[in-house]
Amino acid sequence: MQRFLRLSVALVAVAAAGLASLPGRTSQGAEPGAKLKVLVVSGGHGYPVEPFRKVFAGYTDMECTFVEEKEGGEAFDDIASWAYDAVVLYNFEKKLSEKRQANFFKLLDRGVGLVILHHAIYGYRPWPEYQKIVGVTSWLSGARDGVDFKVRVEDPNHPITRGLKDFAIKDETYQGHGVDPKVHVILTTDEPSNGKAVAWVHTVRKSPVCYFQLGHDEKAYRTPEFATVLGRAIRWSAGRLSAN
């Protein structure tokens, strides 16, 4: 009997290990101590690379992989062995093939977290569905760099902004875009050269999605609240920040 029980326990362990290694399985819902696996996608827009990556180096609970797109969506060409909990888009005006569009949707159906950062509001703009993924009803009409402005915490109870105070930043402002009324706005500004909403969240298929407007260059990166919001947005999208 004891031998039978030992064999049964061993078989259960093997089965659990097999489930953990299934293609496309992420660590959402994994042990709290496990590092988040984050894919950071750039390309199509210049930015100070080392200062940008230094922000991510400060997230000791994450393993970040950086890819620079050439065509668009190369990371989504084959998702059979997908291992990332969240994707951060920091790209610009890239085209996705039909296959990569389909794979992107498959990842959203799996609940992979998505953070769309700054100029990635135009990340896959040529793809009509991308506008809905971002959470806008129309595109930008203008941008202005190097503006000093204040950001207001619109929802102090959201996991991304909880405990955060209003803050000042020097960054690029965006205006003229329409924000989908179905999204939940968490950061705002009264800066006249910027739209009212600075950050918002919503769910696309099964994936938590956050758009965070800030982050043009190192002037923004150096603002402590920028790193705080970005890090929390990644964790929230990956299921690591609860509503409680």
PDB file of C-alpha atoms in Angstrom:
ATOM      1  CA  MET A   1       0.000   0.000   0.000  1.00  0.00           C
ATOM      2  CA  GLN A   2       2.782   2.436   0.902  1.00  0.00           C
ATOM      3  CA  ARG A   3       4.509   1.666  -2.394  1.00  0.00           C
ATOM      4  CA  PHE A   4       1.256   2.349  -4.230  1.00  0.00           C
ATOM      5  CA  LEU A   5       0.826   5.704  -2.461  1.00  0.00           C
ATOM      6  CA  ARG A   6       4.402   6.737  -3.269  1.00  0.00           C
ATOM      7  CA  LEU A   7       3.828   5.848  -6.923  1.00  0.00           C
ATOM      8  CA  SER A   8       0.557   7.825  -7.015  1.00  0.00           C
ATOM      9  CA  VAL A   9       2.210  10.920  -5.545  1.00  0.00           C
ATOM     10  CA  ALA A  10       5.024  10.653  -8.093  1.00  0.00           C
ATOM     11  CA  LEU A  11       2.546  10.418 -10.974  1.00  0.00           C
ATOM     12  CA  VAL A  12       0.673  13.486  -9.755  1.00  0.00           C
ATOM     13  CA  ALA A  13       3.933  15.437  -9.563  1.00  0.00           C
ATOM     14  CA  VAL A  14       4.861  14.432 -13.122  1.00  0.00           C
ATOM     15  CA  ALA A  15       1.426  15.464 -14.388  1.00  0.00           C
ATOM     16  CA  ALA A  16       1.693  18.849 -12.661  1.00  0.00           C
ATOM     17  CA  ALA A  17       5.119  19.431 -14.158  1.00  0.00           C
ATOM     18  CA  GLY A  18       3.760  18.604 -17.590  1.00  0.00           C
ATOM     19  CA  LEU A  19       0.942  21.161 -17.209  1.00  0.00           C
ATOM     20  CA  ALA A  20       3.395  23.844 -16.133  1.00  0.00           C
ATOM     21  CA  SER A  21       5.424  23.357 -19.316  1.00  0.00           C
ATOM     22  CA  LEU A  22       2.520  23.472 -21.767  1.00  0.00           C
ATOM     23  CA  PRO A  23       3.152  25.928 -24.647  1.00  0.00           C
ATOM     24  CA  GLY A  24       1.697  29.352 -24.001  1.00  0.00           C
ATOM     25  CA  ARG A  25       1.316  28.860 -20.252  1.00  0.00           C
ATOM     26  CA  THR A  26       2.353  31.952 -18.314  1.00  0.00           C
ATOM     27  CA  SER A  27       3.101  32.508 -14.644  1.00  0.00           C
ATOM     28  CA  GLN A  28      -0.101  34.460 -13.983  1.00  0.00           C
ATOM     29  CA  GLY A  29      -1.392  33.071 -10.750  1.00  0.00           C
ATOM     30  CA  ALA A  30       2.005  31.535  -9.950  1.00  0.00           C
ATOM     31  CA  GLU A  31       3.742  31.778  -6.612  1.00  0.00           C
ATOM     32  CA  PRO A  32       4.181  35.420  -5.491  1.00  0.00           C
ATOM     33  CA  GLY A  33       7.946  34.994  -5.373  1.00  0.00           C
ATOM     34  CA  ALA A  34       8.269  33.985  -9.021  1.00  0.00           C
ATOM     35  CA  LYS A  35       9.584  36.760 -11.240  1.00  0.00           C
ATOM     36  CA  LEU A  36       7.294  38.167 -13.880  1.00  0.00           C
ATOM     37  CA  LYS A  37       8.431  37.558 -17.421  1.00  0.00           C
ATOM     38  CA  VAL A  38       7.971  40.736 -19.426  1.00  0.00           C
ATOM     39  CA  LEU A  39       8.464  41.344 -23.144  1.00  0.00           C
ATOM     40  CA  VAL A  40       9.298  44.969 -23.984  1.00  0.00           C
ATOM     41  CA  VAL A  41       8.740  45.807 -27.658  1.00  0.00           C
ATOM     42  CA  SER A  42      10.196  48.911 -29.323  1.00  0.00           C
ATOM     43  CA  GLY A  43      11.009  49.981 -32.868  1.00  0.00           C
ATOM     44  CA  GLY A  44       9.979  52.688 -35.312  1.00  0.00           C
ATOM     45  CA  HIS A  45      10.642  55.621 -32.970  1.00  0.00           C
ATOM     46  CA  GLY A  46      13.872  56.926 -31.503  1.00  0.00           C
ATOM     47  CA  TYR A  47      14.368  56.984 -27.728  1.00  0.00           C
ATOM     48  CA  PRO A  48      17.298  56.965 -25.257  1.00  0.00           C
ATOM     49  CA  VAL A  49      17.813  53.214 -24.998  1.00  0.00           C
ATOM     50  CA  GLU A  50      20.004  52.868 -21.914  1.00  0.00           C
ATOM     51  CA  PRO A  51      18.046  55.286 -19.678  1.00  0.00           C
ATOM     52  CA  PHE A  52      14.831  53.548 -20.755  1.00  0.00           C
ATOM     53  CA  ARG A  53      16.138  50.086 -19.921  1.00  0.00           C
ATOM     54  CA  LYS A  54      17.514  51.361 -16.623  1.00  0.00           C
ATOM     55  CA  VAL A  55      13.919  51.982 -15.508  1.00  0.00           C
ATOM     56  CA  PHE A  56      13.138  48.291 -16.020  1.00  0.00           C
ATOM     57  CA  ALA A  57      16.338  47.257 -14.266  1.00  0.00           C
ATOM     58  CA  GLY A  58      14.822  48.756 -11.123  1.00  0.00           C
ATOM     59  CA  TYR A  59      12.003  46.203 -11.161  1.00  0.00           C
ATOM     60  CA  THR A  60      13.720  43.413  -9.269  1.00  0.00           C
ATOM     61  CA  ASP A  61      10.599  41.236  -9.429  1.00  0.00           C
ATOM     62  CA  MET A  62      10.724  41.087 -13.235  1.00  0.00           C
ATOM     63  CA  GLU A  63      12.769  39.427 -15.950  1.00  0.00           C
ATOM     64  CA  CYS A  64      12.555  41.750 -18.949  1.00  0.00           C
ATOM     65  CA  THR A  65      13.370  40.819 -22.537  1.00  0.00           C
ATOM     66  CA  PHE A  66      13.819  43.684 -24.992  1.00  0.00           C
ATOM     67  CA  VAL A  67      13.102  43.342 -28.707  1.00  0.00           C
ATOM     68  CA  GLU A  68      13.453  45.996 -31.405  1.00  0.00           C
ATOM     69  CA  GLU A  69      10.987  45.450 -34.222  1.00  0.00           C
ATOM     70  CA  LYS A  70      12.105  45.777 -37.819  1.00  0.00           C
ATOM     71  CA  GLU A  71       8.977  44.824 -39.745  1.00  0.00           C
ATOM     72  CA  GLY A  72       6.388  44.670 -36.984  1.00  0.00           C
ATOM     73  CA  GLY A  73       5.208  41.938 -34.663  1.00  0.00           C
ATOM     74  CA  GLU A  74       8.143  39.568 -35.091  1.00  0.00           C
ATOM     75  CA  ALA A  75       7.684  38.485 -31.459  1.00  0.00           C
ATOM     76  CA  PHE A  76       4.161  37.312 -32.299  1.00  0.00           C
ATOM     77  CA  ASP A  77       5.085  35.259 -35.349  1.00  0.00           C
ATOM     78  CA  ASP A  78       5.251  32.009 -33.366  1.00  0.00           C
ATOM     79  CA  ILE A  79       3.596  31.890 -29.932  1.00  0.00           C
ATOM     80  CA  ALA A  80       3.660  28.109 -29.445  1.00  0.00           C
ATOM     81  CA  SER A  81       6.310  28.481 -26.728  1.00  0.00           C
ATOM     82  CA  TRP A  82       5.125  31.839 -25.398  1.00  0.00           C
ATOM     83  CA  ALA A  83       6.499  32.373 -21.899  1.00  0.00           C
ATOM     84  CA  TYR A  84       5.691  35.997 -21.037  1.00  0.00           C
ATOM     85  CA  ASP A  85       3.207  37.218 -18.446  1.00  0.00           C
ATOM     86  CA  ALA A  86       2.967  40.721 -19.865  1.00  0.00           C
ATOM     87  CA  VAL A  87       3.896  42.769 -22.925  1.00  0.00           C
ATOM     88  CA  VAL A  88       4.968  46.420 -22.866  1.00  0.00           C
ATOM     89  CA  LEU A  89       4.599  48.130 -26.234  1.00  0.00           C
ATOM     90  CA  TYR A  90       6.906  51.119 -26.857  1.00  0.00           C
ATOM     91  CA  ASN A  91       6.873  50.867 -30.633  1.00  0.00           C
ATOM     92  CA  PHE A  92       5.517  53.127 -33.364  1.00  0.00           C
ATOM     93  CA  GLU A  93       3.616  52.732 -36.645  1.00  0.00           C
ATOM     94  CA  LYS A  94       4.471  49.079 -37.262  1.00  0.00           C
ATOM     95  CA  LYS A  95       2.444  46.759 -39.475  1.00  0.00           C
ATOM     96  CA  LEU A  96       1.259  43.335 -38.381  1.00  0.00           C
ATOM     97  CA  SER A  97       0.716  40.537 -40.877  1.00  0.00           C
ATOM     98  CA  GLU A  98      -2.610  38.725 -40.684  1.00  0.00           C
ATOM     99  CA  LYS A  99      -0.881  35.813 -38.961  1.00  0.00           C
ATOM    100  CA  ARG A 100       0.645  38.096 -36.326  1.00  0.00           C
ATOM    101  CA  GLN A 101      -2.663  39.877 -35.807  1.00  0.00           C
ATOM    102  CA  ALA A 102      -4.315  36.515 -35.175  1.00  0.00           C
ATOM    103  CA  ASN A 103      -1.575  35.502 -32.741  1.00  0.00           C
ATOM    104  CA  PHE A 104      -1.840  38.825 -30.929  1.00  0.00           C
ATOM    105  CA  PHE A 105      -5.548  38.171 -30.421  1.00  0.00           C
ATOM    106  CA  LYS A 106      -4.751  34.655 -29.185  1.00  0.00           C
ATOM    107  CA  LEU A 107      -2.513  36.148 -26.505  1.00  0.00           C
ATOM    108  CA  LEU A 108      -5.314  38.507 -25.474  1.00  0.00           C
ATOM    109  CA  ASP A 109      -7.624  35.486 -25.294  1.00  0.00           C
ATOM    110  CA  ARG A 110      -5.130  33.859 -22.909  1.00  0.00           C
ATOM    111  CA  GLY A 111      -5.169  36.904 -20.621  1.00  0.00           C
ATOM    112  CA  VAL A 112      -1.578  37.997 -21.229  1.00  0.00           C
ATOM    113  CA  GLY A 113      -1.137  41.473 -19.709  1.00  0.00           C
ATOM    114  CA  LEU A 114      -0.639  44.452 -22.013  1.00  0.00           C
ATOM    115  CA  VAL A 115       0.809  47.883 -21.238  1.00  0.00           C
ATOM    116  CA  ILE A 116       0.828  50.422 -24.075  1.00  0.00           C
ATOM    117  CA  LEU A 117       3.331  53.166 -23.346  1.00  0.00           C
ATOM    118  CA  HIS A 118       3.569  56.720 -24.715  1.00  0.00           C
ATOM    119  CA  HIS A 119       4.085  56.774 -28.522  1.00  0.00           C
ATOM    120  CA  ALA A 120       2.901  53.148 -28.728  1.00  0.00           C
ATOM    121  CA  ILE A 121      -0.558  54.699 -28.890  1.00  0.00           C
ATOM    122  CA  TYR A 122       0.448  54.438 -32.585  1.00  0.00           C
ATOM    123  CA  GLY A 123       2.271  51.114 -32.134  1.00  0.00           C
ATOM    124  CA  TYR A 124       0.235  49.136 -34.674  1.00  0.00           C
ATOM    125  CA  ARG A 125      -1.885  52.006 -35.956  1.00  0.00           C
ATOM    126  CA  PRO A 126      -2.205  50.550 -39.510  1.00  0.00           C
ATOM    127  CA  TRP A 127      -4.197  47.683 -37.951  1.00  0.00           C
ATOM    128  CA  PRO A 128      -7.808  48.910 -37.496  1.00  0.00           C
ATOM    129  CA  GLU A 129      -8.391  46.745 -34.398  1.00  0.00           C
ATOM    130  CA  TYR A 130      -5.473  48.372 -32.603  1.00  0.00           C
ATOM    131  CA  GLN A 131      -7.468  51.534 -31.943  1.00  0.00           C
ATOM    132  CA  LYS A 132      -9.931  49.492 -29.895  1.00  0.00           C
ATOM    133  CA  ILE A 133      -7.099  47.743 -28.063  1.00  0.00           C
ATOM    134  CA  VAL A 134      -5.587  51.107 -27.069  1.00  0.00           C
ATOM    135  CA  GLY A 135      -8.981  52.441 -26.035  1.00  0.00           C
ATOM    136  CA  VAL A 136      -9.297  55.498 -28.284  1.00  0.00           C
ATOM    137  CA  THR A 137     -12.030  56.519 -30.691  1.00  0.00           C
ATOM    138  CA  SER A 138      -9.849  58.873 -32.766  1.00  0.00           C
ATOM    139  CA  TRP A 139      -6.139  59.564 -33.213  1.00  0.00           C
ATOM    140  CA  LEU A 140      -3.921  62.440 -32.079  1.00  0.00           C
ATOM    141  CA  SER A 141      -4.025  65.859 -33.702  1.00  0.00           C
ATOM    142  CA  GLY A 142      -0.853  67.204 -32.137  1.00  0.00           C
ATOM    143  CA  ALA A 143       2.071  66.725 -29.768  1.00  0.00           C
ATOM    144  CA  ARG A 144       4.404  69.109 -27.956  1.00  0.00           C
ATOM    145  CA  ASP A 145       7.676  68.146 -26.306  1.00  0.00           C
ATOM    146  CA  GLY A 146       9.289  69.451 -23.129  1.00  0.00           C
ATOM    147  CA  VAL A 147       6.172  70.628 -21.332  1.00  0.00           C
ATOM    148  CA  ASP A 148       6.111  71.010 -17.558  1.00  0.00           C
ATOM    149  CA  PHE A 149       2.727  69.931 -16.295  1.00  0.00           C
ATOM    150  CA  LYS A 150       0.942  68.372 -13.362  1.00  0.00           C
ATOM    151  CA  VAL A 151      -0.651  64.925 -13.311  1.00  0.00           C
ATOM    152  CA  ARG A 152      -3.639  64.282 -11.091  1.00  0.00           C
ATOM    153  CA  VAL A 153      -4.558  60.942  -9.568  1.00  0.00           C
ATOM    154  CA  GLU A 154      -8.113  60.521 -10.837  1.00  0.00           C
ATOM    155  CA  ASP A 155      -8.761  57.200  -9.126  1.00  0.00           C
ATOM    156  CA  PRO A 156      -6.828  56.902  -5.843  1.00  0.00           C
ATOM    157  CA  ASN A 157      -8.304  53.454  -5.188  1.00  0.00           C
ATOM    158  CA  HIS A 158      -7.064  51.639  -8.275  1.00  0.00           C
ATOM    159  CA  PRO A 159      -4.165  49.228  -7.626  1.00  0.00           C
ATOM    160  CA  ILE A 160      -1.938  51.164 -10.055  1.00  0.00           C
ATOM    161  CA  THR A 161      -2.472  54.519  -8.329  1.00  0.00           C
ATOM    162  CA  ARG A 162      -3.269  53.560  -4.734  1.00  0.00           C
ATOM    163  CA  GLY A 163      -1.257  55.732  -2.332  1.00  0.00           C
ATOM    164  CA  LEU A 164       0.134  57.846  -5.175  1.00  0.00           C
ATOM    165  CA  LYS A 165      -0.019  61.641  -4.883  1.00  0.00           C
ATOM    166  CA  ASP A 166      -0.483  64.170  -7.674  1.00  0.00           C
ATOM    167  CA  PHE A 167       2.878  64.887  -9.292  1.00  0.00           C
ATOM    168  CA  ALA A 168       4.701  67.156 -11.734  1.00  0.00           C
ATOM    169  CA  ILE A 169       6.587  65.977 -14.805  1.00  0.00           C
ATOM    170  CA  LYS A 170       8.377  67.358 -17.863  1.00  0.00           C
ATOM    171  CA  ASP A 171       7.267  65.337 -20.860  1.00  0.00           C
ATOM    172  CA  GLU A 172       5.630  65.343 -24.262  1.00  0.00           C
ATOM    173  CA  THR A 173       1.946  66.242 -24.342  1.00  0.00           C
ATOM    174  CA  TYR A 174      -0.688  64.721 -26.635  1.00  0.00           C
ATOM    175  CA  GLN A 175      -3.972  66.224 -27.702  1.00  0.00           C
ATOM    176  CA  GLY A 176      -6.880  65.759 -30.074  1.00  0.00           C
ATOM    177  CA  HIS A 177      -7.531  62.069 -29.522  1.00  0.00           C
ATOM    178  CA  GLY A 178     -10.856  60.723 -28.352  1.00  0.00           C
ATOM    179  CA  VAL A 179     -10.834  58.364 -25.382  1.00  0.00           C
ATOM    180  CA  ASP A 180     -13.308  55.504 -25.450  1.00  0.00           C
ATOM    181  CA  PRO A 181     -15.935  56.248 -22.766  1.00  0.00           C
ATOM    182  CA  LYS A 182     -15.858  52.571 -21.730  1.00  0.00           C
ATOM    183  CA  VAL A 183     -12.275  52.741 -20.417  1.00  0.00           C
ATOM    184  CA  HIS A 184     -11.532  53.594 -16.791  1.00  0.00           C
ATOM    185  CA  VAL A 185      -9.355  56.713 -16.477  1.00  0.00           C
ATOM    186  CA  ILE A 186      -6.901  56.646 -13.567  1.00  0.00           C
ATOM    187  CA  LEU A 187      -4.627  59.674 -14.250  1.00  0.00           C
ATOM    188  CA  THR A 188      -5.598  63.074 -15.671  1.00  0.00           C
ATOM    189  CA  THR A 189      -4.187  66.554 -16.274  1.00  0.00           C
ATOM    190  CA  ASP A 190      -5.488  70.088 -16.753  1.00  0.00           C
ATOM    191  CA  GLU A 191      -2.585  70.970 -19.068  1.00  0.00           C
ATOM    192  CA  PRO A 192      -4.218  72.691 -22.087  1.00  0.00           C
ATOM    193  CA  SER A 193      -1.798  71.159 -24.611  1.00  0.00           C
ATOM    194  CA  ASN A 194      -2.771  67.663 -23.475  1.00  0.00           C
ATOM    195  CA  GLY A 195      -5.941  65.627 -23.480  1.00  0.00           C
ATOM    196  CA  LYS A 196      -7.639  65.241 -20.115  1.00  0.00           C
ATOM    197  CA  ALA A 197      -6.786  61.544 -19.663  1.00  0.00           C
ATOM    198  CA  VAL A 198      -3.154  60.553 -19.049  1.00  0.00           C
ATOM    199  CA  ALA A 199      -3.641  56.870 -18.184  1.00  0.00           C
ATOM    200  CA  TRP A 200      -6.541  54.452 -18.385  1.00  0.00           C
ATOM    201  CA  VAL A 201      -7.322  50.761 -18.043  1.00  0.00           C
ATOM    202  CA  HIS A 202      -9.778  48.357 -19.596  1.00  0.00           C
ATOM    203  CA  THR A 203     -10.101  44.706 -20.552  1.00  0.00           C
ATOM    204  CA  VAL A 204      -9.652  43.458 -24.119  1.00  0.00           C
ATOM    205  CA  ARG A 205     -10.908  39.910 -24.546  1.00  0.00           C
ATOM    206  CA  LYS A 206      -9.405  38.340 -21.387  1.00  0.00           C
ATOM    207  CA  SER A 207      -6.412  40.653 -21.024  1.00  0.00           C
ATOM    208  CA  PRO A 208      -6.061  43.593 -18.635  1.00  0.00           C
ATOM    209  CA  VAL A 209      -4.787  46.547 -20.698  1.00  0.00           C
ATOM    210  CA  CYS A 210      -3.284  49.817 -19.479  1.00  0.00           C
ATOM    211  CA  TYR A 211      -2.429  52.786 -21.670  1.00  0.00           C
ATOM    212  CA  PHE A 212       0.079  55.138 -19.980  1.00  0.00           C
ATOM    213  CA  GLN A 213       0.850  58.291 -21.953  1.00  0.00           C
ATOM    214  CA  LEU A 214       4.029  59.446 -20.216  1.00  0.00           C
ATOM    215  CA  GLY A 215       7.574  58.445 -21.182  1.00  0.00           C
ATOM    216  CA  HIS A 216       9.064  60.447 -24.067  1.00  0.00           C
ATOM    217  CA  ASP A 217      12.669  60.538 -22.853  1.00  0.00           C
ATOM    218  CA  GLU A 218      14.954  60.575 -19.816  1.00  0.00           C
ATOM    219  CA  LYS A 219      13.337  63.729 -18.421  1.00  0.00           C
ATOM    220  CA  ALA A 220      10.221  61.654 -17.874  1.00  0.00           C
ATOM    221  CA  TYR A 221      12.109  58.493 -16.914  1.00  0.00           C
ATOM    222  CA  ARG A 222      13.815  60.352 -14.063  1.00  0.00           C
ATOM    223  CA  THR A 223      10.486  61.280 -12.484  1.00  0.00           C
ATOM    224  CA  PRO A 224       9.959  58.725  -9.682  1.00  0.00           C
ATOM    225  CA  GLU A 225       6.234  58.498 -10.312  1.00  0.00           C
ATOM    226  CA  PHE A 226       6.833  57.449 -13.920  1.00  0.00           C
ATOM    227  CA  ALA A 227       8.686  54.303 -12.831  1.00  0.00           C
ATOM    228  CA  THR A 228       6.144  53.676 -10.091  1.00  0.00           C
ATOM    229  CA  VAL A 229       3.127  53.826 -12.400  1.00  0.00           C
ATOM    230  CA  LEU A 230       4.789  51.828 -15.169  1.00  0.00           C
ATOM    231  CA  GLY A 231       5.920  49.093 -12.788  1.00  0.00           C
ATOM    232  CA  ARG A 232       2.505  48.856 -11.183  1.00  0.00           C
ATOM    233  CA  ALA A 233       0.797  48.829 -14.583  1.00  0.00           C
ATOM    234  CA  ILE A 234       2.884  45.824 -15.607  1.00  0.00           C
ATOM    235  CA  ARG A 235       2.177  43.993 -12.363  1.00  0.00           C
ATOM    236  CA  TRP A 236      -1.541  44.818 -12.527  1.00  0.00           C
ATOM    237  CA  SER A 237      -1.831  43.614 -16.116  1.00  0.00           C
ATOM    238  CA  ALA A 238      -0.098  40.378 -15.136  1.00  0.00           C
ATOM    239  CA  GLY A 239      -2.405  39.783 -12.185  1.00  0.00           C
ATOM    240  CA  ARG A 240       0.080  40.669  -9.466  1.00  0.00           C
ATOM    241  CA  LEU A 241      -1.819  43.632  -8.013  1.00  0.00           C
ATOM    242  CA  SER A 242      -5.228  42.915  -6.565  1.00  0.00           C
ATOM    243  CA  ALA A 243      -8.157  45.254  -6.183  1.00  0.00           C
ATOM    244  CA  ASN A 244      -8.041  44.854  -2.394  1.00  0.00           C
TER     245      ASN A 244
END
